[in-house]
Amino acid sequence: MWTRSAASQTTPRAFDHPIYVTRPLLPDFRTYTEALSGIWERHWLTNKGRVHDALEQALREHLRVSHLSLVSSGTAALMLAYRALGIAGEVITTPLTSPATVNSVTWCGLTPVFADVDPERLTLDPAAVERAITPRTSAIVGVHLYGMPCQVDSLRTLAERHRLRLIYDGAHAFGTQIDGEPVSKFGDATILSFHATKVFNTAEGGAVITEDAEIKRRVELLRTLGIQDEVTVALPGINARMNELEAALGLANLDIVERERLARAEIADIYLTRLDGIEGLRPFKLPARVRNSHNYFVVRIVEGASRLSRDDLYERLKSFNVFARRYFYPLCSNFSFYRDLPSSSPVNVPAANRAANEVLCLPLYGGLGHDAAHQICDILEHLLGKPDRPQP
Ligand SMILES: *Cc1c(COP(=O)(O)O)cnc(C)c1O
């Protein structure tokens, strides 16, 4: 167990190897190669293979959803969802997200309109969304950022009142629940990413989840070039298939993902216990009713209140071999190709701009180990000062 040691008075040790923000979850090598041997025997690599269908079924049960369609990436999942829902014109979304959320809107010939986030939750502010609605608006795309669920009830009311489609980017919300309800039950569709940096990964991959059988049917046509049968191409689809090698990795990882989530929860507890009270550092916390996916551990380095700026801290950590990440800086609305949109003005999205300048993701993965987590806390105390609270 951690005890306050004299060592924390002096400069803490740097790590002797780089510590990155995450390390992809991998199953036991033998488990994976055994799964591969079946694929070799069947000589079936893609196009709704046996492993692919088994993973779809296993994920539906794990996430307790009606329809889940595997695809090649989270970005492809977003593009297919927009197409399957027949979205046209303007799409209201948050600028505080991966470029994937917004670039997929543009890639589908739609116009992104940025609305600000709630300054604490960092998810879309429903009042800001309402102000952004025009006669051209056809959809709202909310992001459950860092596993913080959007305000699903307010957004549903808004979407119903204005007849808008509602899509959630749940790339950070694998297994997230609100009061025991899977977060992917909300909206017309929810997308997941199974990229290597996500808590559940298939190296590259993603999924579209929906409760609507017709949406699922369209997604599944669109992910495979719109091919309905040998002589019918029903929709102008793309190739967004997941292959058997990725699906096999997914099946093996699904067996260990809950153990990984719990291991991450222990690391997060160490960070929370040791970092709470450091001046100018505010851990990002989820409400008690939310089951945490533990995809990221995020702190905000409050401008002006901390001994170091966020960017200085980010740089100084590197000299200790700690490679934190500033997800999601820069803000999408500040990209060269979006910054001239009227909604990109910092006056329109002040809370998102502020957050993008304050957030820092600390290393979080089960294999990090408790000692390393304590060492990272020692380094943060050294750089930012000790917590201002009664010492144990
Ligand atoms: C990772 C991520 C995506 C995209 O996922 P890919 O699988 O890399 O295409 C989408 N949205 C958010 C918020 C993400 O973090």
PDB file of C-alpha atoms in Angstrom, residues 113-259:
ATOM      1  CA  VAL A 113     -23.282  23.160 -36.693  1.00  0.00           C
ATOM      2  CA  PHE A 114     -21.494  23.433 -33.363  1.00  0.00           C
ATOM      3  CA  ALA A 115     -23.350  23.888 -30.102  1.00  0.00           C
ATOM      4  CA  ASP A 116     -21.606  24.450 -26.776  1.00  0.00           C
ATOM      5  CA  VAL A 117     -21.169  21.868 -24.044  1.00  0.00           C
ATOM      6  CA  ASP A 118     -22.306  22.040 -20.447  1.00  0.00           C
ATOM      7  CA  PRO A 119     -19.266  23.448 -18.604  1.00  0.00           C
ATOM      8  CA  GLU A 120     -19.214  20.621 -16.025  1.00  0.00           C
ATOM      9  CA  ARG A 121     -20.530  17.541 -17.850  1.00  0.00           C
ATOM     10  CA  LEU A 122     -18.727  18.449 -21.094  1.00  0.00           C
ATOM     11  CA  THR A 123     -21.577  16.943 -23.128  1.00  0.00           C
ATOM     12  CA  LEU A 124     -23.922  18.938 -25.419  1.00  0.00           C
ATOM     13  CA  ASP A 125     -25.853  21.641 -23.567  1.00  0.00           C
ATOM     14  CA  PRO A 126     -29.520  21.061 -24.572  1.00  0.00           C
ATOM     15  CA  ALA A 127     -30.271  24.805 -24.379  1.00  0.00           C
ATOM     16  CA  ALA A 128     -27.401  25.541 -26.775  1.00  0.00           C
ATOM     17  CA  VAL A 129     -28.660  22.795 -29.093  1.00  0.00           C
ATOM     18  CA  GLU A 130     -32.122  24.352 -29.125  1.00  0.00           C
ATOM     19  CA  ARG A 131     -30.693  27.757 -30.055  1.00  0.00           C
ATOM     20  CA  ALA A 132     -28.826  26.152 -32.977  1.00  0.00           C
ATOM     21  CA  ILE A 133     -31.905  24.594 -34.582  1.00  0.00           C
ATOM     22  CA  THR A 134     -32.872  26.036 -37.992  1.00  0.00           C
ATOM     23  CA  PRO A 135     -35.334  24.872 -40.673  1.00  0.00           C
ATOM     24  CA  ARG A 136     -32.370  23.015 -42.264  1.00  0.00           C
ATOM     25  CA  THR A 137     -31.507  20.997 -39.147  1.00  0.00           C
ATOM     26  CA  SER A 138     -32.155  17.291 -39.465  1.00  0.00           C
ATOM     27  CA  ALA A 139     -30.200  15.678 -36.655  1.00  0.00           C
ATOM     28  CA  ILE A 140     -28.434  16.031 -33.321  1.00  0.00           C
ATOM     29  CA  VAL A 141     -25.239  14.042 -32.729  1.00  0.00           C
ATOM     30  CA  GLY A 142     -24.364  13.857 -29.044  1.00  0.00           C
ATOM     31  CA  VAL A 143     -21.125  12.405 -27.688  1.00  0.00           C
ATOM     32  CA  HIS A 144     -21.009  10.564 -24.350  1.00  0.00           C
ATOM     33  CA  LEU A 145     -17.635  12.178 -23.753  1.00  0.00           C
ATOM     34  CA  TYR A 146     -15.248  10.212 -21.504  1.00  0.00           C
ATOM     35  CA  GLY A 147     -18.221   7.978 -20.686  1.00  0.00           C
ATOM     36  CA  MET A 148     -20.324  10.881 -19.337  1.00  0.00           C
ATOM     37  CA  PRO A 149     -23.802  10.256 -20.729  1.00  0.00           C
ATOM     38  CA  CYS A 150     -25.455  13.103 -22.582  1.00  0.00           C
ATOM     39  CA  GLN A 151     -28.601  14.591 -21.026  1.00  0.00           C
ATOM     40  CA  VAL A 152     -30.630  11.976 -22.855  1.00  0.00           C
ATOM     41  CA  ASP A 153     -34.074  13.024 -21.580  1.00  0.00           C
ATOM     42  CA  SER A 154     -33.733  16.694 -22.577  1.00  0.00           C
ATOM     43  CA  LEU A 155     -32.241  15.805 -25.942  1.00  0.00           C
ATOM     44  CA  ARG A 156     -35.016  13.294 -26.639  1.00  0.00           C
ATOM     45  CA  THR A 157     -37.662  15.934 -25.846  1.00  0.00           C
ATOM     46  CA  LEU A 158     -35.936  18.417 -28.149  1.00  0.00           C
ATOM     47  CA  ALA A 159     -35.569  15.894 -30.958  1.00  0.00           C
ATOM     48  CA  GLU A 160     -39.218  14.865 -30.728  1.00  0.00           C
ATOM     49  CA  ARG A 161     -40.498  18.427 -30.595  1.00  0.00           C
ATOM     50  CA  HIS A 162     -38.476  19.487 -33.665  1.00  0.00           C
ATOM     51  CA  ARG A 163     -38.713  16.127 -35.495  1.00  0.00           C
ATOM     52  CA  LEU A 164     -34.966  15.617 -35.544  1.00  0.00           C
ATOM     53  CA  ARG A 165     -32.980  12.404 -35.651  1.00  0.00           C
ATOM     54  CA  LEU A 166     -30.864  11.747 -32.574  1.00  0.00           C
ATOM     55  CA  ILE A 167     -27.595   9.849 -32.814  1.00  0.00           C
ATOM     56  CA  TYR A 168     -25.132   9.159 -30.041  1.00  0.00           C
ATOM     57  CA  ASP A 169     -21.419   8.707 -30.464  1.00  0.00           C
ATOM     58  CA  GLY A 170     -20.752   6.190 -27.707  1.00  0.00           C
ATOM     59  CA  ALA A 171     -17.100   5.560 -28.591  1.00  0.00           C
ATOM     60  CA  HIS A 172     -16.181   6.161 -24.917  1.00  0.00           C
ATOM     61  CA  ALA A 173     -19.231   4.485 -23.447  1.00  0.00           C
ATOM     62  CA  PHE A 174     -18.748   0.751 -23.922  1.00  0.00           C
ATOM     63  CA  GLY A 175     -20.930  -0.859 -21.256  1.00  0.00           C
ATOM     64  CA  THR A 176     -21.938   2.485 -19.759  1.00  0.00           C
ATOM     65  CA  GLN A 177     -25.283   2.367 -17.937  1.00  0.00           C
ATOM     66  CA  ILE A 178     -27.513   5.047 -16.434  1.00  0.00           C
ATOM     67  CA  ASP A 179     -29.388   3.633 -13.414  1.00  0.00           C
ATOM     68  CA  GLY A 180     -28.767   0.182 -14.880  1.00  0.00           C
ATOM     69  CA  GLU A 181     -30.094   1.103 -18.355  1.00  0.00           C
ATOM     70  CA  PRO A 182     -27.597   0.581 -21.206  1.00  0.00           C
ATOM     71  CA  VAL A 183     -26.687   4.011 -22.572  1.00  0.00           C
ATOM     72  CA  SER A 184     -27.033   2.664 -26.126  1.00  0.00           C
ATOM     73  CA  LYS A 185     -30.822   2.327 -25.689  1.00  0.00           C
ATOM     74  CA  PHE A 186     -31.215   6.079 -26.155  1.00  0.00           C
ATOM     75  CA  GLY A 187     -31.601   7.883 -29.478  1.00  0.00           C
ATOM     76  CA  ASP A 188     -32.296   6.460 -32.938  1.00  0.00           C
ATOM     77  CA  ALA A 189     -28.835   4.884 -33.048  1.00  0.00           C
ATOM     78  CA  THR A 190     -25.647   4.728 -31.012  1.00  0.00           C
ATOM     79  CA  ILE A 191     -22.250   4.059 -32.488  1.00  0.00           C
ATOM     80  CA  LEU A 192     -19.314   2.396 -30.791  1.00  0.00           C
ATOM     81  CA  SER A 193     -15.632   2.370 -31.736  1.00  0.00           C
ATOM     82  CA  PHE A 194     -13.497  -0.715 -31.193  1.00  0.00           C
ATOM     83  CA  HIS A 195     -10.268   1.073 -32.060  1.00  0.00           C
ATOM     84  CA  ALA A 196      -7.159  -0.101 -30.228  1.00  0.00           C
ATOM     85  CA  THR A 197      -7.310   2.901 -27.857  1.00  0.00           C
ATOM     86  CA  LYS A 198     -10.813   2.056 -26.640  1.00  0.00           C
ATOM     87  CA  VAL A 199     -11.498  -0.089 -23.592  1.00  0.00           C
ATOM     88  CA  PHE A 200     -12.934  -2.877 -25.763  1.00  0.00           C
ATOM     89  CA  ASN A 201     -11.019  -3.263 -29.022  1.00  0.00           C
ATOM     90  CA  THR A 202     -10.842  -5.343 -32.191  1.00  0.00           C
ATOM     91  CA  ALA A 203      -7.687  -3.430 -33.347  1.00  0.00           C
ATOM     92  CA  GLU A 204      -9.916  -1.524 -35.794  1.00  0.00           C
ATOM     93  CA  GLY A 205     -13.661  -1.810 -35.714  1.00  0.00           C
ATOM     94  CA  GLY A 206     -16.945  -0.402 -34.549  1.00  0.00           C
ATOM     95  CA  ALA A 207     -20.669  -1.025 -34.348  1.00  0.00           C
ATOM     96  CA  VAL A 208     -24.043   0.591 -34.931  1.00  0.00           C
ATOM     97  CA  ILE A 209     -26.640  -0.131 -32.257  1.00  0.00           C
ATOM     98  CA  THR A 210     -30.334   0.547 -32.686  1.00  0.00           C
ATOM     99  CA  GLU A 211     -33.671  -0.596 -31.328  1.00  0.00           C
ATOM    100  CA  ASP A 212     -35.249  -0.162 -34.789  1.00  0.00           C
ATOM    101  CA  ALA A 213     -35.195  -3.180 -37.114  1.00  0.00           C
ATOM    102  CA  GLU A 214     -35.548  -1.064 -40.260  1.00  0.00           C
ATOM    103  CA  ILE A 215     -32.518   1.079 -39.339  1.00  0.00           C
ATOM    104  CA  LYS A 216     -30.523  -2.090 -38.688  1.00  0.00           C
ATOM    105  CA  ARG A 217     -31.560  -3.465 -42.098  1.00  0.00           C
ATOM    106  CA  ARG A 218     -30.365  -0.316 -43.859  1.00  0.00           C
ATOM    107  CA  VAL A 219     -27.081  -0.200 -41.901  1.00  0.00           C
ATOM    108  CA  GLU A 220     -26.352  -3.796 -42.836  1.00  0.00           C
ATOM    109  CA  LEU A 221     -27.068  -3.151 -46.519  1.00  0.00           C
ATOM    110  CA  LEU A 222     -24.962   0.007 -46.512  1.00  0.00           C
ATOM    111  CA  ARG A 223     -21.967  -1.671 -44.860  1.00  0.00           C
ATOM    112  CA  THR A 224     -21.698  -4.170 -47.683  1.00  0.00           C
ATOM    113  CA  LEU A 225     -22.015  -2.024 -50.815  1.00  0.00           C
ATOM    114  CA  GLY A 226     -25.805  -2.170 -50.675  1.00  0.00           C
ATOM    115  CA  ILE A 227     -25.757  -5.736 -51.987  1.00  0.00           C
ATOM    116  CA  GLN A 228     -29.074  -7.372 -51.139  1.00  0.00           C
ATOM    117  CA  ASP A 229     -28.673 -10.582 -53.127  1.00  0.00           C
ATOM    118  CA  GLU A 230     -26.730 -11.835 -56.111  1.00  0.00           C
ATOM    119  CA  VAL A 231     -28.647  -9.697 -58.574  1.00  0.00           C
ATOM    120  CA  THR A 232     -29.858  -6.776 -56.436  1.00  0.00           C
ATOM    121  CA  VAL A 233     -27.863  -3.789 -55.211  1.00  0.00           C
ATOM    122  CA  ALA A 234     -30.483  -1.932 -53.223  1.00  0.00           C
ATOM    123  CA  LEU A 235     -28.583   1.070 -51.822  1.00  0.00           C
ATOM    124  CA  PRO A 236     -25.393   2.982 -52.713  1.00  0.00           C
ATOM    125  CA  GLY A 237     -23.404   1.462 -49.866  1.00  0.00           C
ATOM    126  CA  ILE A 238     -19.710   1.269 -49.074  1.00  0.00           C
ATOM    127  CA  ASN A 239     -17.451  -1.487 -47.817  1.00  0.00           C
ATOM    128  CA  ALA A 240     -17.431  -1.177 -44.038  1.00  0.00           C
ATOM    129  CA  ARG A 241     -17.182  -4.840 -43.119  1.00  0.00           C
ATOM    130  CA  MET A 242     -15.384  -6.268 -40.103  1.00  0.00           C
ATOM    131  CA  ASN A 243     -13.244  -9.288 -40.949  1.00  0.00           C
ATOM    132  CA  GLU A 244     -12.849 -12.602 -39.127  1.00  0.00           C
ATOM    133  CA  LEU A 245      -9.382 -11.815 -37.699  1.00  0.00           C
ATOM    134  CA  GLU A 246     -10.719  -8.670 -36.023  1.00  0.00           C
ATOM    135  CA  ALA A 247     -13.860 -10.430 -34.837  1.00  0.00           C
ATOM    136  CA  ALA A 248     -11.769 -13.219 -33.273  1.00  0.00           C
ATOM    137  CA  LEU A 249      -9.758 -10.628 -31.361  1.00  0.00           C
ATOM    138  CA  GLY A 250     -13.047  -9.099 -30.244  1.00  0.00           C
ATOM    139  CA  LEU A 251     -14.476 -12.397 -28.976  1.00  0.00           C
ATOM    140  CA  ALA A 252     -11.314 -13.097 -26.980  1.00  0.00           C
ATOM    141  CA  ASN A 253     -11.191  -9.545 -25.609  1.00  0.00           C
ATOM    142  CA  LEU A 254     -14.869  -9.639 -24.648  1.00  0.00           C
ATOM    143  CA  ASP A 255     -14.063 -12.412 -22.176  1.00  0.00           C
ATOM    144  CA  ILE A 256     -11.584 -10.186 -20.330  1.00  0.00           C
ATOM    145  CA  VAL A 257     -13.033  -6.714 -20.788  1.00  0.00           C
ATOM    146  CA  GLU A 258     -14.901  -6.635 -17.468  1.00  0.00           C
ATOM    147  CA  ARG A 259     -11.739  -7.672 -15.620  1.00  0.00           C
TER     148      ARG A 259
END
